[in-house]
């Protein structure tokens, strides 16, 4: 689990400040709302899931095994109002980070997702 967490933190840091990334949410990021709780309760890492917002919203065409766009997949049966009430924004991408080497994850993300989405 420690490798999942360290990889997720590194990936969460990676797109911050990019002009096509609206926001990044990972509890282990400094300055985020839950960073104190993330350090207190799971002291070895804040998990392997992170979310971020893409610009323009709804333009994700990445690989399903690494990330997905809930508004067009798991929550597509809901109206836009219902999605918003459920916390599913049009720009939301959910990414599950694995155990691979960080280079493989970053370059895999850059190769498969980033050119079409936020680079």
mmCIF file of N, CA and C in Angstrom:
data_model
loop_
_atom_site.group_PDB
_atom_site.id
_atom_site.type_symbol
_atom_site.label_atom_id
_atom_site.label_comp_id
_atom_site.label_asym_id
_atom_site.label_seq_id
_atom_site.Cartn_x
_atom_site.Cartn_y
_atom_site.Cartn_z
ATOM 1 N N UNK A 1 0.820 -1.192 0.000
ATOM 2 C CA UNK A 1 0.000 0.000 0.000
ATOM 3 C C UNK A 1 0.869 1.263 0.000
ATOM 4 N N UNK A 2 2.042 1.176 0.636
ATOM 5 C CA UNK A 2 2.909 2.355 0.673
ATOM 6 C C UNK A 2 3.307 2.805 -0.731
ATOM 7 N N UNK A 3 3.558 1.845 -1.619
ATOM 8 C CA UNK A 3 3.939 2.213 -2.996
ATOM 9 C C UNK A 3 2.769 2.849 -3.730
ATOM 10 N N UNK A 4 1.565 2.304 -3.541
ATOM 11 C CA UNK A 4 0.367 2.935 -4.119
ATOM 12 C C UNK A 4 0.298 4.404 -3.697
ATOM 13 N N UNK A 5 0.460 4.637 -2.402
ATOM 14 C CA UNK A 5 0.326 5.982 -1.837
ATOM 15 C C UNK A 5 1.410 6.932 -2.324
ATOM 16 N N UNK A 6 2.652 6.463 -2.345
ATOM 17 C CA UNK A 6 3.729 7.352 -2.799
ATOM 18 C C UNK A 6 3.573 7.660 -4.286
ATOM 19 N N UNK A 7 3.145 6.678 -5.073
ATOM 20 C CA UNK A 7 2.892 6.925 -6.492
ATOM 21 C C UNK A 7 1.740 7.911 -6.673
ATOM 22 N N UNK A 8 0.657 7.732 -5.904
ATOM 23 C CA UNK A 8 -0.501 8.626 -6.026
ATOM 24 C C UNK A 8 -0.127 10.064 -5.669
ATOM 25 N N UNK A 9 0.658 10.235 -4.621
ATOM 26 C CA UNK A 9 1.086 11.579 -4.241
ATOM 27 C C UNK A 9 1.924 12.211 -5.350
ATOM 28 N N UNK A 10 2.850 11.457 -5.909
ATOM 29 C CA UNK A 10 3.687 11.987 -6.993
ATOM 30 C C UNK A 10 2.842 12.362 -8.208
ATOM 31 N N UNK A 11 1.863 11.534 -8.541
ATOM 32 C CA UNK A 11 0.984 11.825 -9.677
ATOM 33 C C UNK A 11 0.096 13.020 -9.364
ATOM 34 N N UNK A 12 -0.332 13.176 -8.123
ATOM 35 C CA UNK A 12 -1.162 14.325 -7.733
ATOM 36 C C UNK A 12 -0.386 15.626 -7.855
ATOM 37 N N UNK A 13 0.894 15.590 -7.594
ATOM 38 C CA UNK A 13 1.726 16.789 -7.696
ATOM 39 C C UNK A 13 1.991 17.150 -9.160
ATOM 40 N N UNK A 14 2.126 16.147 -9.991
ATOM 41 C CA UNK A 14 2.543 16.300 -11.388
ATOM 42 C C UNK A 14 1.714 17.306 -12.197
ATOM 43 N N UNK A 15 0.358 17.246 -12.238
ATOM 44 C CA UNK A 15 -0.363 18.174 -13.121
ATOM 45 C C UNK A 15 -0.704 19.529 -12.504
ATOM 46 N N UNK A 16 -0.381 19.745 -11.239
ATOM 47 C CA UNK A 16 -0.739 21.014 -10.601
ATOM 48 C C UNK A 16 -0.109 22.180 -11.358
ATOM 49 N N UNK A 17 -0.901 23.180 -11.608
ATOM 50 C CA UNK A 17 -0.422 24.362 -12.291
ATOM 51 C C UNK A 17 -0.447 24.269 -13.803
ATOM 52 N N UNK A 18 -0.798 23.100 -14.353
ATOM 53 C CA UNK A 18 -0.884 22.984 -15.805
ATOM 54 C C UNK A 18 -2.101 23.748 -16.303
ATOM 55 N N UNK A 19 -1.994 24.407 -17.432
ATOM 56 C CA UNK A 19 -3.068 25.267 -17.932
ATOM 57 C C UNK A 19 -4.349 24.520 -18.306
ATOM 58 N N UNK A 20 -4.295 23.208 -18.475
ATOM 59 C CA UNK A 20 -5.511 22.457 -18.781
ATOM 60 C C UNK A 20 -5.984 21.594 -17.617
ATOM 61 N N UNK A 21 -5.439 21.842 -16.440
ATOM 62 C CA UNK A 21 -5.883 21.149 -15.232
ATOM 63 C C UNK A 21 -6.474 22.202 -14.297
ATOM 64 N N UNK A 22 -7.770 22.106 -14.043
ATOM 65 C CA UNK A 22 -8.466 23.104 -13.233
ATOM 66 C C UNK A 22 -8.164 22.945 -11.749
ATOM 67 N N UNK A 23 -8.038 21.715 -11.291
ATOM 68 C CA UNK A 23 -7.824 21.442 -9.871
ATOM 69 C C UNK A 23 -7.350 20.002 -9.708
ATOM 70 N N UNK A 24 -6.730 19.718 -8.579
ATOM 71 C CA UNK A 24 -6.285 18.361 -8.221
ATOM 72 C C UNK A 24 -6.741 18.107 -6.791
ATOM 73 N N UNK A 25 -7.309 16.934 -6.546
ATOM 74 C CA UNK A 25 -7.761 16.587 -5.209
ATOM 75 C C UNK A 25 -7.131 15.256 -4.788
ATOM 76 N N UNK A 26 -6.284 15.336 -3.792
ATOM 77 C CA UNK A 26 -5.687 14.146 -3.171
ATOM 78 C C UNK A 26 -5.448 14.521 -1.717
ATOM 79 N N UNK A 27 -5.971 13.757 -0.759
ATOM 80 C CA UNK A 27 -5.884 14.161 0.639
ATOM 81 C C UNK A 27 -4.466 14.344 1.170
ATOM 82 N N UNK A 28 -3.469 13.761 0.531
ATOM 83 C CA UNK A 28 -2.103 13.886 1.008
ATOM 84 C C UNK A 28 -1.368 15.119 0.511
ATOM 85 N N UNK A 29 -2.001 15.916 -0.344
ATOM 86 C CA UNK A 29 -1.351 17.121 -0.854
ATOM 87 C C UNK A 29 -1.355 18.224 0.195
ATOM 88 N N UNK A 30 -0.209 18.833 0.382
ATOM 89 C CA UNK A 30 -0.118 19.958 1.307
ATOM 90 C C UNK A 30 -1.067 21.063 0.854
ATOM 91 N N UNK A 31 -1.700 21.692 1.831
ATOM 92 C CA UNK A 31 -2.612 22.780 1.528
ATOM 93 C C UNK A 31 -4.022 22.338 1.202
ATOM 94 N N UNK A 32 -4.260 21.051 1.125
ATOM 95 C CA UNK A 32 -5.606 20.563 0.847
ATOM 96 C C UNK A 32 -6.393 20.418 2.142
ATOM 97 N N UNK A 33 -7.688 20.406 2.010
ATOM 98 C CA UNK A 33 -8.614 20.407 3.142
ATOM 99 C C UNK A 33 -8.383 19.276 4.140
ATOM 100 N N UNK A 34 -8.077 18.087 3.647
ATOM 101 C CA UNK A 34 -7.994 16.916 4.522
ATOM 102 C C UNK A 34 -6.579 16.448 4.799
ATOM 103 N N UNK A 35 -5.579 17.256 4.503
ATOM 104 C CA UNK A 35 -4.201 16.805 4.688
ATOM 105 C C UNK A 35 -3.912 16.455 6.147
ATOM 106 N N UNK A 36 -4.454 17.194 7.090
ATOM 107 C CA UNK A 36 -4.246 16.889 8.511
ATOM 108 C C UNK A 36 -4.817 15.536 8.893
ATOM 109 N N UNK A 37 -6.013 15.255 8.424
ATOM 110 C CA UNK A 37 -6.627 13.954 8.702
ATOM 111 C C UNK A 37 -5.878 12.828 7.991
ATOM 112 N N UNK A 38 -5.403 13.119 6.780
ATOM 113 C CA UNK A 38 -4.666 12.103 6.021
ATOM 114 C C UNK A 38 -3.348 11.748 6.703
ATOM 115 N N UNK A 39 -2.748 12.697 7.399
ATOM 116 C CA UNK A 39 -1.506 12.407 8.128
ATOM 117 C C UNK A 39 -1.790 11.704 9.453
ATOM 118 N N UNK A 40 -2.955 11.995 10.027
ATOM 119 C CA UNK A 40 -3.286 11.428 11.334
ATOM 120 C C UNK A 40 -3.798 9.986 11.241
ATOM 121 N N UNK A 41 -4.764 9.737 10.369
ATOM 122 C CA UNK A 41 -5.425 8.428 10.358
ATOM 123 C C UNK A 41 -4.746 7.376 9.492
ATOM 124 N N UNK A 42 -4.414 7.649 8.243
ATOM 125 C CA UNK A 42 -3.600 6.682 7.493
ATOM 126 C C UNK A 42 -2.167 7.221 7.389
ATOM 127 N N UNK A 43 -1.362 7.107 8.446
ATOM 128 C CA UNK A 43 -0.061 7.775 8.476
ATOM 129 C C UNK A 43 0.934 7.293 7.425
ATOM 130 N N UNK A 44 0.674 6.174 6.782
ATOM 131 C CA UNK A 44 1.608 5.689 5.758
ATOM 132 C C UNK A 44 1.180 6.074 4.350
ATOM 133 N N UNK A 45 0.182 6.918 4.231
ATOM 134 C CA UNK A 45 -0.242 7.374 2.910
ATOM 135 C C UNK A 45 -1.735 7.566 2.829
ATOM 136 N N UNK A 46 -2.143 8.395 1.888
ATOM 137 C CA UNK A 46 -3.542 8.798 1.768
ATOM 138 C C UNK A 46 -4.312 8.020 0.704
ATOM 139 N N UNK A 47 -3.835 6.865 0.327
ATOM 140 C CA UNK A 47 -4.561 6.038 -0.635
ATOM 141 C C UNK A 47 -4.039 6.165 -2.048
ATOM 142 N N UNK A 48 -4.662 5.425 -2.963
ATOM 143 C CA UNK A 48 -4.195 5.342 -4.342
ATOM 144 C C UNK A 48 -5.155 5.982 -5.332
ATOM 145 N N UNK A 49 -6.168 6.692 -4.843
ATOM 146 C CA UNK A 49 -7.160 7.324 -5.708
ATOM 147 C C UNK A 49 -6.998 8.834 -5.636
ATOM 148 N N UNK A 50 -6.998 9.470 -6.786
ATOM 149 C CA UNK A 50 -7.004 10.927 -6.816
ATOM 150 C C UNK A 50 -7.963 11.365 -7.906
ATOM 151 N N UNK A 51 -8.391 12.605 -7.801
ATOM 152 C CA UNK A 51 -9.257 13.173 -8.820
ATOM 153 C C UNK A 51 -8.686 14.505 -9.259
ATOM 154 N N UNK A 52 -9.001 14.868 -10.476
ATOM 155 C CA UNK A 52 -8.604 16.172 -10.966
ATOM 156 C C UNK A 52 -9.619 16.643 -11.995
ATOM 157 N N UNK A 53 -9.622 17.923 -12.238
ATOM 158 C CA UNK A 53 -10.540 18.517 -13.196
ATOM 159 C C UNK A 53 -9.799 18.931 -14.451
ATOM 160 N N UNK A 54 -10.382 18.592 -15.589
ATOM 161 C CA UNK A 54 -9.755 18.917 -16.873
ATOM 162 C C UNK A 54 -10.468 20.083 -17.545
ATOM 163 N N UNK A 55 -9.727 20.783 -18.376
ATOM 164 C CA UNK A 55 -10.268 21.884 -19.165
ATOM 165 C C UNK A 55 -10.058 21.561 -20.635
ATOM 166 N N UNK A 56 -11.048 21.642 -21.479
ATOM 167 C CA UNK A 56 -12.437 21.921 -21.134
ATOM 168 C C UNK A 56 -13.096 20.699 -20.511
ATOM 169 N N UNK A 57 -14.112 20.903 -19.674
ATOM 170 C CA UNK A 57 -14.798 19.783 -19.005
ATOM 171 C C UNK A 57 -15.367 18.781 -20.002
ATOM 172 N N UNK A 58 -15.335 17.501 -19.604
ATOM 173 C CA UNK A 58 -15.964 16.449 -20.397
ATOM 174 C C UNK A 58 -15.180 15.979 -21.595
ATOM 175 N N UNK A 59 -13.902 16.329 -21.716
ATOM 176 C CA UNK A 59 -13.120 15.985 -22.900
ATOM 177 C C UNK A 59 -12.182 14.799 -22.685
ATOM 178 N N UNK A 60 -12.390 14.011 -21.647
ATOM 179 C CA UNK A 60 -11.495 12.893 -21.334
ATOM 180 C C UNK A 60 -11.690 11.743 -22.301
ATOM 181 N N UNK A 61 -10.587 11.228 -22.848
ATOM 182 C CA UNK A 61 -10.627 10.040 -23.706
ATOM 183 C C UNK A 61 -9.480 9.110 -23.336
ATOM 184 N N UNK A 62 -9.171 9.009 -22.064
ATOM 185 C CA UNK A 62 -8.037 8.212 -21.607
ATOM 186 C C UNK A 62 -8.374 6.733 -21.515
ATOM 187 N N UNK A 63 -7.436 5.975 -20.988
ATOM 188 C CA UNK A 63 -7.602 4.532 -20.847
ATOM 189 C C UNK A 63 -8.468 4.223 -19.643
ATOM 190 N N UNK A 64 -9.438 3.358 -19.815
ATOM 191 C CA UNK A 64 -10.334 2.973 -18.728
ATOM 192 C C UNK A 64 -9.611 2.321 -17.564
ATOM 193 N N UNK A 65 -8.546 1.566 -17.822
ATOM 194 C CA UNK A 65 -7.902 0.864 -16.712
ATOM 195 C C UNK A 65 -7.161 1.801 -15.776
ATOM 196 N N UNK A 66 -6.844 2.998 -16.197
ATOM 197 C CA UNK A 66 -6.112 3.908 -15.326
ATOM 198 C C UNK A 66 -6.987 5.003 -14.754
ATOM 199 N N UNK A 67 -7.950 5.438 -15.483
ATOM 200 C CA UNK A 67 -8.794 6.512 -14.999
ATOM 201 C C UNK A 67 -10.105 6.518 -15.737
ATOM 202 N N UNK A 68 -11.050 7.250 -15.187
ATOM 203 C CA UNK A 68 -12.309 7.356 -15.913
ATOM 204 C C UNK A 68 -13.003 8.676 -15.630
ATOM 205 N N UNK A 69 -13.951 8.978 -16.475
ATOM 206 C CA UNK A 69 -14.751 10.191 -16.419
ATOM 207 C C UNK A 69 -16.138 9.776 -15.917
ATOM 208 N N UNK A 70 -16.392 9.891 -14.596
ATOM 209 C CA UNK A 70 -17.649 9.398 -14.038
ATOM 210 C C UNK A 70 -18.907 9.967 -14.688
ATOM 211 N N UNK A 71 -18.872 11.221 -15.129
ATOM 212 C CA UNK A 71 -20.064 11.823 -15.731
ATOM 213 C C UNK A 71 -20.500 11.095 -16.996
ATOM 214 N N UNK A 72 -19.564 10.465 -17.705
ATOM 215 C CA UNK A 72 -19.929 9.750 -18.934
ATOM 216 C C UNK A 72 -19.841 8.234 -18.787
ATOM 217 N N UNK A 73 -19.518 7.756 -17.580
ATOM 218 C CA UNK A 73 -19.440 6.303 -17.374
ATOM 219 C C UNK A 73 -20.361 5.883 -16.233
ATOM 220 N N UNK A 74 -19.865 5.852 -15.029
ATOM 221 C CA UNK A 74 -20.617 5.317 -13.889
ATOM 222 C C UNK A 74 -21.848 6.125 -13.516
ATOM 223 N N UNK A 75 -21.893 7.406 -13.861
ATOM 224 C CA UNK A 75 -23.017 8.266 -13.487
ATOM 225 C C UNK A 75 -23.772 8.812 -14.697
ATOM 226 N N UNK A 76 -23.590 8.209 -15.851
ATOM 227 C CA UNK A 76 -24.196 8.748 -17.073
ATOM 228 C C UNK A 76 -25.718 8.679 -17.078
ATOM 229 N N UNK A 77 -26.302 7.775 -16.282
ATOM 230 C CA UNK A 77 -27.753 7.656 -16.256
ATOM 231 C C UNK A 77 -28.417 8.792 -15.481
ATOM 232 N N UNK A 78 -27.634 9.567 -14.748
ATOM 233 C CA UNK A 78 -28.170 10.673 -13.961
ATOM 234 C C UNK A 78 -28.225 11.951 -14.792
ATOM 235 N N UNK A 79 -29.161 12.818 -14.447
ATOM 236 C CA UNK A 79 -29.200 14.131 -15.088
ATOM 237 C C UNK A 79 -28.004 14.934 -14.606
ATOM 238 N N UNK A 80 -27.719 16.031 -15.286
ATOM 239 C CA UNK A 80 -26.596 16.864 -14.871
ATOM 240 C C UNK A 80 -26.797 17.389 -13.451
ATOM 241 N N UNK A 81 -28.028 17.741 -13.109
ATOM 242 C CA UNK A 81 -28.324 18.224 -11.758
ATOM 243 C C UNK A 81 -28.070 17.132 -10.720
ATOM 244 N N UNK A 82 -28.463 15.894 -11.024
ATOM 245 C CA UNK A 82 -28.240 14.776 -10.111
ATOM 246 C C UNK A 82 -26.746 14.473 -9.972
ATOM 247 N N UNK A 83 -26.013 14.566 -11.075
ATOM 248 C CA UNK A 83 -24.568 14.353 -11.022
ATOM 249 C C UNK A 83 -23.914 15.386 -10.113
ATOM 250 N N UNK A 84 -24.283 16.643 -10.269
ATOM 251 C CA UNK A 84 -23.710 17.700 -9.441
ATOM 252 C C UNK A 84 -24.043 17.463 -7.973
ATOM 253 N N UNK A 85 -25.287 17.060 -7.692
ATOM 254 C CA UNK A 85 -25.688 16.761 -6.309
ATOM 255 C C UNK A 85 -24.873 15.608 -5.733
ATOM 256 N N UNK A 86 -24.453 14.685 -6.591
ATOM 257 C CA UNK A 86 -23.648 13.535 -6.160
ATOM 258 C C UNK A 86 -22.157 13.857 -6.124
ATOM 259 N N UNK A 87 -21.779 15.084 -6.479
ATOM 260 C CA UNK A 87 -20.369 15.465 -6.473
ATOM 261 C C UNK A 87 -19.628 15.101 -7.738
ATOM 262 N N UNK A 88 -20.363 14.758 -8.791
ATOM 263 C CA UNK A 88 -19.753 14.374 -10.062
ATOM 264 C C UNK A 88 -19.833 15.561 -11.011
ATOM 265 N N UNK A 89 -18.725 16.249 -11.134
ATOM 266 C CA UNK A 89 -18.653 17.413 -12.012
ATOM 267 C C UNK A 89 -18.281 16.971 -13.419
ATOM 268 N N UNK A 90 -18.612 17.773 -14.424
ATOM 269 C CA UNK A 90 -18.293 17.456 -15.823
ATOM 270 C C UNK A 90 -16.787 17.389 -16.069
ATOM 271 N N UNK A 91 -16.001 18.098 -15.252
ATOM 272 C CA UNK A 91 -14.552 18.113 -15.457
ATOM 273 C C UNK A 91 -13.816 17.042 -14.656
ATOM 274 N N UNK A 92 -14.534 16.270 -13.850
ATOM 275 C CA UNK A 92 -13.929 15.304 -12.924
ATOM 276 C C UNK A 92 -13.364 14.078 -13.633
ATOM 277 N N UNK A 93 -12.104 13.790 -13.345
ATOM 278 C CA UNK A 93 -11.454 12.545 -13.766
ATOM 279 C C UNK A 93 -11.013 11.830 -12.500
ATOM 280 N N UNK A 94 -11.335 10.561 -12.394
ATOM 281 C CA UNK A 94 -10.935 9.739 -11.248
ATOM 282 C C UNK A 94 -9.809 8.830 -11.717
ATOM 283 N N UNK A 95 -8.703 8.866 -11.001
ATOM 284 C CA UNK A 95 -7.528 8.088 -11.382
ATOM 285 C C UNK A 95 -7.136 7.157 -10.254
ATOM 286 N N UNK A 96 -6.990 5.886 -10.584
ATOM 287 C CA UNK A 96 -6.528 4.880 -9.637
ATOM 288 C C UNK A 96 -5.076 4.563 -9.975
ATOM 289 N N UNK A 97 -4.181 4.821 -9.032
ATOM 290 C CA UNK A 97 -2.741 4.701 -9.276
ATOM 291 C C UNK A 97 -2.243 3.339 -8.808
ATOM 292 N N UNK A 98 -1.429 2.710 -9.629
ATOM 293 C CA UNK A 98 -0.964 1.362 -9.346
ATOM 294 C C UNK A 98 0.408 1.267 -8.705
ATOM 295 N N UNK A 99 0.952 0.054 -8.749
ATOM 296 C CA UNK A 99 2.233 -0.267 -8.128
ATOM 297 C C UNK A 99 3.419 -0.166 -9.079
ATOM 298 N N UNK A 100 3.169 0.104 -10.346
ATOM 299 C CA UNK A 100 4.250 0.165 -11.319
ATOM 300 C C UNK A 100 5.285 1.196 -10.888
ATOM 301 N N UNK A 101 6.409 1.171 -11.578
ATOM 302 C CA UNK A 101 7.407 2.207 -11.282
ATOM 303 C C UNK A 101 6.802 3.556 -11.632
ATOM 304 N N UNK A 102 7.222 4.575 -10.919
ATOM 305 C CA UNK A 102 6.687 5.908 -11.152
ATOM 306 C C UNK A 102 6.941 6.364 -12.587
ATOM 307 N N UNK A 103 8.103 6.035 -13.140
ATOM 308 C CA UNK A 103 8.379 6.396 -14.531
ATOM 309 C C UNK A 103 7.356 5.774 -15.478
ATOM 310 N N UNK A 104 7.019 4.505 -15.267
ATOM 311 C CA UNK A 104 6.027 3.849 -16.113
ATOM 312 C C UNK A 104 4.659 4.511 -15.982
ATOM 313 N N UNK A 105 4.301 4.879 -14.762
ATOM 314 C CA UNK A 105 3.006 5.513 -14.549
ATOM 315 C C UNK A 105 2.974 6.894 -15.196
ATOM 316 N N UNK A 106 3.984 7.700 -14.936
ATOM 317 C CA UNK A 106 4.007 9.058 -15.489
ATOM 318 C C UNK A 106 4.068 9.018 -17.001
ATOM 319 N N UNK A 107 4.972 8.218 -17.551
ATOM 320 C CA UNK A 107 5.076 8.173 -19.004
ATOM 321 C C UNK A 107 3.878 7.491 -19.621
ATOM 322 N N UNK A 108 3.301 6.514 -18.923
ATOM 323 C CA UNK A 108 2.063 5.913 -19.416
ATOM 324 C C UNK A 108 0.944 6.936 -19.441
ATOM 325 N N UNK A 109 0.829 7.731 -18.377
ATOM 326 C CA UNK A 109 -0.183 8.777 -18.335
ATOM 327 C C UNK A 109 0.080 9.820 -19.399
ATOM 328 N N UNK A 110 1.338 10.191 -19.555
ATOM 329 C CA UNK A 110 1.662 11.213 -20.540
ATOM 330 C C UNK A 110 1.371 10.706 -21.952
ATOM 331 N N UNK A 111 1.693 9.448 -22.205
ATOM 332 C CA UNK A 111 1.513 8.888 -23.538
ATOM 333 C C UNK A 111 0.038 8.660 -23.865
ATOM 334 N N UNK A 112 -0.703 8.093 -22.921
ATOM 335 C CA UNK A 112 -2.077 7.690 -23.193
ATOM 336 C C UNK A 112 -3.114 8.764 -22.907
ATOM 337 N N UNK A 113 -2.879 9.590 -21.912
ATOM 338 C CA UNK A 113 -3.896 10.523 -21.474
ATOM 339 C C UNK A 113 -3.521 11.954 -21.762
ATOM 340 N N UNK A 114 -2.353 12.361 -21.319
ATOM 341 C CA UNK A 114 -2.002 13.775 -21.313
ATOM 342 C C UNK A 114 -1.997 14.453 -22.678
ATOM 343 N N UNK A 115 -1.457 13.867 -23.724
ATOM 344 C CA UNK A 115 -1.440 14.612 -24.989
ATOM 345 C C UNK A 115 -2.836 15.004 -25.456
ATOM 346 N N UNK A 116 -3.795 14.137 -25.240
ATOM 347 C CA UNK A 116 -5.155 14.438 -25.670
ATOM 348 C C UNK A 116 -5.902 15.286 -24.649
ATOM 349 N N UNK A 117 -5.430 15.306 -23.428
ATOM 350 C CA UNK A 117 -6.224 15.931 -22.383
ATOM 351 C C UNK A 117 -5.651 17.197 -21.778
ATOM 352 N N UNK A 118 -4.404 17.173 -21.345
ATOM 353 C CA UNK A 118 -3.933 18.362 -20.657
ATOM 354 C C UNK A 118 -2.479 18.730 -20.886
ATOM 355 N N UNK A 119 -1.879 18.255 -21.929
ATOM 356 C CA UNK A 119 -0.519 18.713 -22.257
ATOM 357 C C UNK A 119 -0.510 19.364 -23.622
#
